Short mmCIF file of C-alpha atoms in Angstrom, two decimals:
data_model
loop_
_atom_site.label_atom_id
_atom_site.label_comp_id
_atom_site.label_asym_id
_atom_site.label_seq_id
_atom_site.Cartn_x
_atom_site.Cartn_y
_atom_site.Cartn_z
CA UNK A 577 -22.66 25.39 -28.45
CA UNK A 578 -20.06 27.22 -26.15
CA UNK A 579 -17.51 25.26 -24.33
CA UNK A 580 -17.22 25.49 -20.50
CA UNK A 581 -13.92 25.90 -18.98
CA UNK A 582 -12.17 25.68 -15.65
CA UNK A 583 -8.59 26.95 -15.15
CA UNK A 584 -6.41 25.87 -12.33
CA UNK A 585 -3.64 28.32 -12.09
CA UNK A 586 -5.20 31.17 -13.54
CA UNK A 587 -2.52 33.64 -12.24
CA UNK A 588 0.45 31.92 -13.75
CA UNK A 589 1.74 32.34 -17.50
CA UNK A 590 -0.14 29.54 -18.85
CA UNK A 591 -3.34 30.61 -17.08
CA UNK A 592 -3.01 34.31 -18.28
CA UNK A 593 -2.28 33.10 -21.85
CA UNK A 594 -5.40 30.87 -21.70
CA UNK A 595 -7.64 33.60 -20.47
CA UNK A 596 -6.34 35.93 -23.67
CA UNK A 597 -7.33 32.99 -25.86
CA UNK A 598 -10.90 32.91 -24.24
CA UNK A 599 -11.06 36.61 -24.26
CA UNK A 600 -10.53 36.71 -28.09
CA UNK A 601 -13.24 34.02 -28.55
CA UNK A 602 -16.17 34.69 -26.41
CA UNK A 603 -18.43 33.27 -28.54
CA UNK A 604 -17.00 29.77 -28.33
CA UNK A 605 -16.06 29.35 -24.59
CA UNK A 606 -17.09 30.49 -21.20
CA UNK A 607 -14.96 30.41 -17.84
CA UNK A 608 -16.98 28.79 -15.19
CA UNK A 609 -14.10 28.29 -12.56
CA UNK A 610 -10.73 29.57 -11.89
CA UNK A 611 -8.10 28.74 -9.19
CA UNK A 612 -4.88 30.44 -7.90
CA UNK A 613 -2.51 29.27 -5.08
CA UNK A 614 -1.76 32.60 -3.23
CA UNK A 615 -1.61 35.49 -6.19
CA UNK A 616 -4.89 36.94 -5.34
CA UNK A 617 -4.65 40.27 -7.05
CA UNK A 618 -5.00 38.99 -10.52
CA UNK A 619 -7.53 36.84 -9.54
CA UNK A 620 -9.83 39.84 -8.67
CA UNK A 621 -9.42 41.27 -12.04
CA UNK A 622 -10.19 37.89 -13.59
CA UNK A 623 -13.48 37.67 -11.68
CA UNK A 624 -14.38 41.14 -12.67
CA UNK A 625 -13.66 40.40 -16.26
CA UNK A 626 -15.03 36.76 -16.74
CA UNK A 627 -17.60 36.23 -13.95
CA UNK A 628 -16.65 32.70 -13.09
CA UNK A 629 -19.30 30.76 -11.16
CA UNK A 630 -16.65 29.50 -8.79
CA UNK A 631 -13.05 30.52 -7.75
CA UNK A 632 -10.55 28.84 -5.43
CA UNK A 633 -7.62 30.20 -3.72
CA UNK A 634 -5.70 27.07 -2.24
CA UNK A 635 -3.26 28.85 0.19
CA UNK A 636 -5.40 29.13 3.47
CA UNK A 637 -3.77 32.48 4.58
CA UNK A 638 -4.12 34.03 1.03
CA UNK A 639 -7.64 32.67 0.82
CA UNK A 640 -8.62 34.52 4.05
CA UNK A 641 -7.15 37.82 3.08
CA UNK A 642 -9.07 37.53 -0.26
CA UNK A 643 -12.09 36.73 1.56
CA UNK A 644 -11.93 39.74 3.61
CA UNK A 645 -12.44 41.97 0.61
CA UNK A 646 -14.32 39.67 -1.75
CA UNK A 647 -17.97 40.70 -2.85
CA UNK A 648 -19.73 39.00 -5.60
CA UNK A 649 -23.22 38.05 -6.25
CA UNK A 650 -22.18 35.71 -9.30
CA UNK A 651 -19.18 33.98 -7.91
CA UNK A 652 -18.78 31.62 -5.15
CA UNK A 653 -15.38 31.43 -3.15
CA UNK A 654 -14.71 27.67 -2.40
CA UNK A 655 -12.87 26.27 0.87
CA UNK A 656 -9.17 26.22 0.27
CA UNK A 657 -9.06 22.76 1.35
CA UNK A 658 -11.13 21.31 -1.44
CA UNK A 659 -11.41 24.11 -3.91
CA UNK A 660 -8.97 22.76 -6.66
CA UNK A 661 -10.13 19.38 -6.63
CA UNK A 662 -13.79 20.45 -6.60
CA UNK A 663 -13.33 22.47 -9.66
CA UNK A 664 -11.15 19.60 -11.28
CA UNK A 665 -14.24 17.70 -11.52
CA UNK A 666 -16.97 20.46 -11.58
CA UNK A 667 -20.16 18.91 -13.22
CA UNK A 668 -20.62 21.91 -15.45
CA UNK A 669 -17.07 21.99 -16.94
CA UNK A 670 -16.31 20.47 -20.57
CA UNK A 671 -12.54 21.22 -20.21
CA UNK A 672 -10.21 21.53 -17.23
CA UNK A 673 -7.03 23.36 -17.97
CA UNK A 674 -4.35 22.08 -15.28
CA UNK A 675 -1.93 24.81 -15.13
CA UNK A 676 -0.92 24.03 -11.58
CA UNK A 677 2.93 24.23 -10.95
CA UNK A 678 4.50 20.96 -9.75
CA UNK A 679 3.29 17.78 -8.39
CA UNK A 680 0.57 19.43 -6.69
CA UNK A 681 -1.21 19.33 -9.79
CA UNK A 682 -1.53 15.25 -9.69
CA UNK A 683 -4.77 14.87 -7.75
CA UNK A 684 -6.49 17.53 -9.97
CA UNK A 685 -5.46 15.81 -13.18
CA UNK A 686 -6.78 12.50 -11.83
CA UNK A 687 -10.20 14.04 -10.59
CA UNK A 688 -10.55 15.53 -14.19
CA UNK A 689 -9.95 12.25 -16.29
CA UNK A 690 -11.94 10.27 -13.65
CA UNK A 691 -14.92 12.57 -14.47
CA UNK A 692 -14.60 11.78 -18.05
CA UNK A 693 -13.72 15.25 -18.97
CA UNK A 694 -11.19 16.77 -21.26
CA UNK A 695 -7.81 17.48 -19.69
CA UNK A 696 -5.78 20.43 -21.17
CA UNK A 697 -2.69 19.37 -19.42
CA UNK A 698 -0.03 22.10 -18.76
CA UNK A 699 0.95 20.59 -15.54
CA UNK A 700 3.59 17.97 -16.91
CA UNK A 701 4.59 16.85 -13.37
CA UNK A 702 1.18 15.03 -12.90
CA UNK A 703 1.96 13.10 -16.03
CA UNK A 704 5.54 12.56 -14.99
CA UNK A 705 4.95 11.15 -11.65
CA UNK A 706 1.51 9.50 -12.12
CA UNK A 707 1.28 8.96 -16.00
CA UNK A 708 0.20 5.16 -15.56
CA UNK A 709 -2.58 6.01 -13.26
CA UNK A 710 -3.87 8.92 -15.21
CA UNK A 711 -3.75 6.76 -18.54
CA UNK A 712 -5.89 3.90 -16.88
CA UNK A 713 -8.35 6.28 -15.25
CA UNK A 714 -8.68 8.08 -18.73
CA UNK A 715 -9.11 4.86 -20.48
CA UNK A 716 -11.74 3.68 -17.94
CA UNK A 717 -13.82 6.92 -18.14
CA UNK A 718 -13.20 7.76 -21.79
CA UNK A 719 -11.50 11.21 -20.93
CA UNK A 720 -9.42 13.03 -23.38
CA UNK A 721 -6.13 14.18 -22.25
CA UNK A 722 -4.43 16.85 -24.84
CA UNK A 723 -1.19 18.25 -24.01
CA UNK A 724 -0.41 21.85 -23.71
CA UNK A 725 3.08 22.20 -23.53
CA UNK A 726 4.22 23.21 -27.10
CA UNK A 727 6.39 20.21 -27.57
CA UNK A 728 3.97 17.68 -26.76
CA UNK A 729 1.34 19.59 -28.73
CA UNK A 730 3.48 19.44 -31.74
CA UNK A 731 3.93 15.68 -31.27
CA UNK A 732 0.33 15.16 -30.70
CA UNK A 733 -0.37 16.86 -34.17
CA UNK A 734 2.50 15.17 -35.95
CA UNK A 735 1.41 11.83 -34.84
CA UNK A 736 -1.97 12.00 -36.97
CA UNK A 737 0.19 11.56 -39.98
CA UNK A 738 0.63 7.83 -39.30
CA UNK A 739 -0.19 4.82 -36.95
CA UNK A 740 1.54 4.21 -33.75
CA UNK A 741 3.40 1.31 -34.99
CA UNK A 742 4.64 3.18 -37.73
CA UNK A 743 6.59 5.80 -35.55
CA UNK A 744 10.36 4.98 -35.38
CA UNK A 745 11.37 7.85 -33.33
CA UNK A 746 9.97 11.09 -31.29
CA UNK A 747 12.24 14.05 -31.75
CA UNK A 748 11.51 16.26 -28.70
CA UNK A 749 13.31 19.56 -29.45
CA UNK A 750 14.29 22.26 -26.91
CA UNK A 751 16.13 25.52 -27.14
CA UNK A 752 19.06 24.50 -24.86
CA UNK A 753 18.14 27.43 -22.53
CA UNK A 754 20.11 30.37 -21.66
CA UNK A 755 23.29 28.61 -20.92
CA UNK A 756 23.66 26.31 -24.02
CA UNK A 757 26.96 27.95 -25.11
CA UNK A 758 28.15 28.75 -21.63
CA UNK A 759 31.15 26.63 -20.55
CA UNK A 760 30.77 24.46 -17.75
CA UNK A 761 33.47 25.89 -15.62
CA UNK A 762 31.49 29.14 -15.70
CA UNK A 763 28.29 27.72 -14.33
CA UNK A 764 29.50 28.74 -10.90
CA UNK A 765 28.78 32.44 -11.94
CA UNK A 766 25.10 31.70 -12.89
CA UNK A 767 23.03 34.20 -10.86
CA UNK A 768 19.18 34.22 -10.32
CA UNK A 769 18.68 36.96 -12.63
CA UNK A 770 20.66 35.17 -15.51
CA UNK A 771 18.95 32.01 -14.99
CA UNK A 772 15.56 33.70 -15.52
CA UNK A 773 16.59 35.43 -18.71
CA UNK A 774 15.30 32.86 -21.08
CA UNK A 775 16.36 33.56 -24.78
CA UNK A 776 13.04 32.55 -26.57
CA UNK A 777 10.20 31.92 -24.17
CA UNK A 778 8.43 34.06 -21.53
CA UNK A 779 7.56 31.79 -18.75
CA UNK A 780 7.17 31.52 -14.86
CA UNK A 781 10.41 31.48 -12.66
CA UNK A 782 10.16 27.71 -11.75
CA UNK A 783 9.90 26.53 -15.43
CA UNK A 784 12.53 29.14 -16.60
CA UNK A 785 15.03 27.73 -14.03
CA UNK A 786 14.13 24.22 -15.19
CA UNK A 787 14.90 25.12 -18.62
CA UNK A 788 18.34 26.62 -17.59
CA UNK A 789 19.27 23.28 -15.96
CA UNK A 790 17.47 21.31 -18.80
CA UNK A 791 15.43 19.68 -16.06
CA UNK A 792 12.64 20.64 -17.94
CA UNK A 793 13.45 18.71 -20.95
CA UNK A 794 14.00 15.84 -18.56
CA UNK A 795 10.55 16.02 -17.25
CA UNK A 796 9.18 16.27 -21.05
CA UNK A 797 10.98 13.10 -21.71
CA UNK A 798 9.00 11.33 -19.05
CA UNK A 799 5.74 13.23 -19.99
CA UNK A 800 6.07 12.03 -23.60
CA UNK A 801 6.75 8.50 -22.50
CA UNK A 802 3.30 8.32 -20.67
CA UNK A 803 1.34 10.70 -22.92
CA UNK A 804 2.17 8.77 -26.18
CA UNK A 805 2.85 5.38 -24.58
CA UNK A 806 6.34 4.79 -26.29
CA UNK A 807 9.49 3.45 -24.67
CA UNK A 808 12.12 5.95 -23.60
CA UNK A 809 14.58 4.62 -26.20
CA UNK A 810 12.18 5.75 -29.04
CA UNK A 811 12.70 9.49 -27.52
CA UNK A 812 15.52 11.64 -28.90
CA UNK A 813 16.42 15.17 -27.59
CA UNK A 814 17.45 17.69 -30.19
CA UNK A 815 18.71 21.23 -29.31
CA UNK A 816 17.01 23.61 -31.71
CA UNK A 817 17.90 27.37 -30.36
CA UNK A 818 15.32 29.18 -32.49
CA UNK A 819 12.26 27.34 -30.90
CA UNK A 820 10.46 27.37 -34.25
CA UNK A 821 10.15 23.70 -34.89
CA UNK A 822 8.43 22.71 -31.61
CA UNK A 823 9.07 18.92 -32.07
CA UNK A 824 8.99 16.17 -34.59
CA UNK A 825 7.99 12.67 -35.17
CA UNK A 826 9.96 10.19 -37.49
CA UNK A 827 8.13 7.46 -38.99
CA UNK A 828 9.37 4.09 -40.53
CA UNK A 829 9.42 5.04 -44.20
CA UNK A 830 12.17 7.71 -43.09
CA UNK A 831 9.78 10.62 -43.25
CA UNK A 832 9.81 13.33 -40.40
CA UNK A 833 6.72 15.28 -39.57
CA UNK A 834 7.42 18.64 -37.79
CA UNK A 835 4.98 21.36 -36.22
CA UNK A 836 6.49 24.82 -36.59
CA UNK A 837 5.04 28.06 -35.15
CA UNK A 838 6.11 31.23 -33.13
CA UNK A 839 7.11 30.48 -29.58
CA UNK A 840 3.77 31.66 -28.39
CA UNK A 841 2.02 29.48 -25.63
CA UNK A 842 -1.72 30.93 -26.68
CA UNK A 843 -1.31 28.51 -29.83
CA UNK A 844 -1.11 25.11 -28.09
CA UNK A 845 -3.50 26.37 -25.42
CA UNK A 846 -5.97 27.41 -28.18
CA UNK A 847 -5.35 23.87 -29.93
CA UNK A 848 -6.03 21.98 -26.76
CA UNK A 849 -9.16 23.94 -26.05
CA UNK A 850 -10.76 23.81 -29.30
CA UNK A 851 -9.54 20.56 -30.78
CA UNK A 852 -10.55 19.32 -33.42
CA UNK A 853 -11.20 22.63 -34.76
CA UNK A 854 -8.27 25.17 -35.50
CA UNK A 855 -9.45 28.68 -34.66
CA UNK A 856 -8.22 31.81 -36.32
CA UNK A 857 -5.59 33.63 -34.12
CA UNK A 858 -2.66 35.61 -35.05
CA UNK A 859 -0.01 34.48 -32.55
CA UNK A 860 2.72 35.55 -35.00
CA UNK A 861 2.83 34.03 -38.45
CA UNK A 862 6.19 33.02 -39.35
CA UNK A 863 8.17 34.10 -42.44
CA UNK A 864 10.81 31.40 -43.10
CA UNK A 865 12.63 33.55 -45.63
CA UNK A 866 13.19 36.10 -42.72
CA UNK A 867 14.34 33.14 -40.33
CA UNK A 868 16.69 32.19 -42.99
CA UNK A 869 18.03 29.10 -41.06
CA UNK A 870 17.27 26.75 -38.45
CA UNK A 871 19.92 24.89 -36.50
CA UNK A 872 19.86 21.61 -34.60
CA UNK A 873 22.59 20.31 -32.08
CA UNK A 874 23.05 17.22 -30.18
CA UNK A 875 22.54 18.04 -26.37
CA UNK A 876 25.45 18.18 -24.06
CA UNK A 877 24.92 15.48 -21.14
CA UNK A 878 28.11 16.57 -19.42
CA UNK A 879 26.84 20.02 -18.76
CA UNK A 880 23.06 19.27 -18.30
CA UNK A 881 23.27 16.03 -16.01
CA UNK A 882 19.42 16.10 -15.16
CA UNK A 883 18.69 15.66 -18.72
CA UNK A 884 20.82 12.58 -18.81
CA UNK A 885 19.35 11.49 -15.47
CA UNK A 886 15.79 11.60 -17.09
CA UNK A 887 16.54 8.51 -19.34
CA UNK A 888 17.85 6.88 -16.31
CA UNK A 889 14.80 7.51 -14.36
CA UNK A 890 12.47 6.31 -17.29
CA UNK A 891 14.43 3.07 -17.18
CA UNK A 892 14.16 2.64 -13.45
CA UNK A 893 10.47 3.44 -13.46
CA UNK A 894 8.12 3.30 -10.32
CA UNK A 895 8.37 6.03 -7.80
CA UNK A 896 11.79 7.08 -8.89
CA UNK A 897 10.13 9.84 -11.10
CA UNK A 898 8.16 11.35 -8.40
CA UNK A 899 11.73 11.52 -6.22
CA UNK A 900 13.26 13.24 -9.38
CA UNK A 901 10.52 15.98 -9.72
CA UNK A 902 10.08 16.54 -6.00
CA UNK A 903 13.81 16.98 -5.30
CA UNK A 904 13.92 19.34 -8.07
CA UNK A 905 11.08 21.51 -6.85
CA UNK A 906 12.84 21.96 -3.56
CA UNK A 907 16.35 22.70 -5.06
CA UNK A 908 14.70 25.23 -7.55
CA UNK A 909 12.79 26.83 -4.76
CA UNK A 910 16.02 27.24 -2.68
CA UNK A 911 17.86 28.57 -5.76
CA UNK A 912 15.09 31.22 -6.48
CA UNK A 913 15.39 32.49 -2.73
CA UNK A 914 19.46 32.71 -3.30
CA UNK A 915 20.18 30.08 -0.62
CA UNK A 916 21.94 27.65 -2.87
CA UNK A 917 23.83 28.34 -6.02
CA UNK A 918 23.05 27.06 -9.56
CA UNK A 919 25.34 24.02 -9.65
CA UNK A 920 24.05 22.80 -6.37
CA UNK A 921 20.60 22.13 -8.10
CA UNK A 922 21.56 18.80 -9.80
CA UNK A 923 23.80 17.84 -6.88
CA UNK A 924 20.73 17.93 -4.50
CA UNK A 925 18.55 15.97 -7.08
CA UNK A 926 21.27 13.33 -7.82
CA UNK A 927 21.83 12.85 -3.91
CA UNK A 928 18.22 12.52 -3.10
CA UNK A 929 17.41 9.99 -6.00
CA UNK A 930 20.38 7.68 -4.86
CA UNK A 931 19.00 7.41 -1.61
CA UNK A 932 15.68 6.28 -2.91
CA UNK A 933 14.50 2.77 -3.19
CA UNK A 934 11.74 2.96 -6.04
CA UNK A 935 8.45 1.36 -5.66
CA UNK A 936 7.29 -0.48 -8.79
CA UNK A 937 3.73 -0.04 -10.03
CA UNK A 938 2.92 2.54 -7.22
CA UNK A 939 -0.49 3.51 -6.10
CA UNK A 940 -1.44 7.30 -5.57
CA UNK A 941 -0.71 6.95 -1.81
CA UNK A 942 2.87 5.54 -2.74
CA UNK A 943 3.52 8.22 -5.16
CA UNK A 944 2.67 10.81 -2.73
CA UNK A 945 4.62 9.20 0.10
CA UNK A 946 7.51 9.17 -2.14
CA UNK A 947 7.16 12.80 -3.02
CA UNK A 948 6.94 13.65 0.63
CA UNK A 949 10.04 11.74 1.29
CA UNK A 950 12.07 13.35 -1.68
CA UNK A 951 11.17 16.85 -0.15
CA UNK A 952 12.25 16.15 3.40
CA UNK A 953 15.41 14.24 2.05
CA UNK A 954 16.36 17.17 -0.33
CA UNK A 955 15.95 19.74 2.45
CA UNK A 956 18.19 17.58 4.84
CA UNK A 957 20.87 17.44 2.15
CA UNK A 958 20.72 21.12 1.67
CA UNK A 959 21.56 21.91 5.40
#
């Protein structure tokens, strides 16, 4: 029986990769819902190709422009105020792929798991800031949460090799980004163009900058802690420039299980959509003899202070993660607009977090309030 899929964030790099996976497996999966924020041109083409039942454009101005030229007998355009959340719990859907960028994805993740559906989670921020709520609601409804991040997909797969009590350590790998070898004193010279030139991955601008600051790895630490329900002292970051080993799990018998593949997001996307099956797909078979060697290094916490900060945020708990994430979103947005320099990004985040009094065991409303507060505070710091 064909699976029915909703993609939230279909115009981003994850959404486009997911649609490629769907297009190659038309006998296995149908698209029934798509959403974008404001990038409406790709959506027109996607509607024509996949004929979804519903689409949503969450930015009101973009939705009005889209509606003026939208014509379809097969597809319903949803109101921008409720569109994403409606799709997140769409009755007909079997799977919701949440590829929304940033904290905006939290409500959608909660809607999906409360509806008891499979959540293919690419929006790491929702697990970072609301992991306890998502896990509780998923346990109550029986929803599956399957990670789409390549690292967390690798960990998910490796964990099948043993029991949770047998896990000694999660080894979270990262390429180190484009500035792994750049001396700290040269960080002042980093431009927008340089930060967006990632050595191994083709990603959207926000996550590419996060990779350059290693904030992305910091968020992945917090995501892994909630996804796999392990204490942060069982998570270790390993720099692996080739991005062939996507992460590893070390067990108490001293064995390490790793997942290797080419750096292509279509593979973890396909895994999340079709699990427990593995579907044939040539996403770049690797020849280890051609690769020759794989290298591993310890992270430089002096250069990449946001990575070190993630461990501190994990220890603090509560709403600290929401503030850490929201301040980063504001700082990266400003950097992409070239209104601040690269080295200001961590300064803004650190200053914002230091001003916050974390709330323990927060409700959704308290998480969202902390998120709003952090955005206002980060903007004030930048003035």
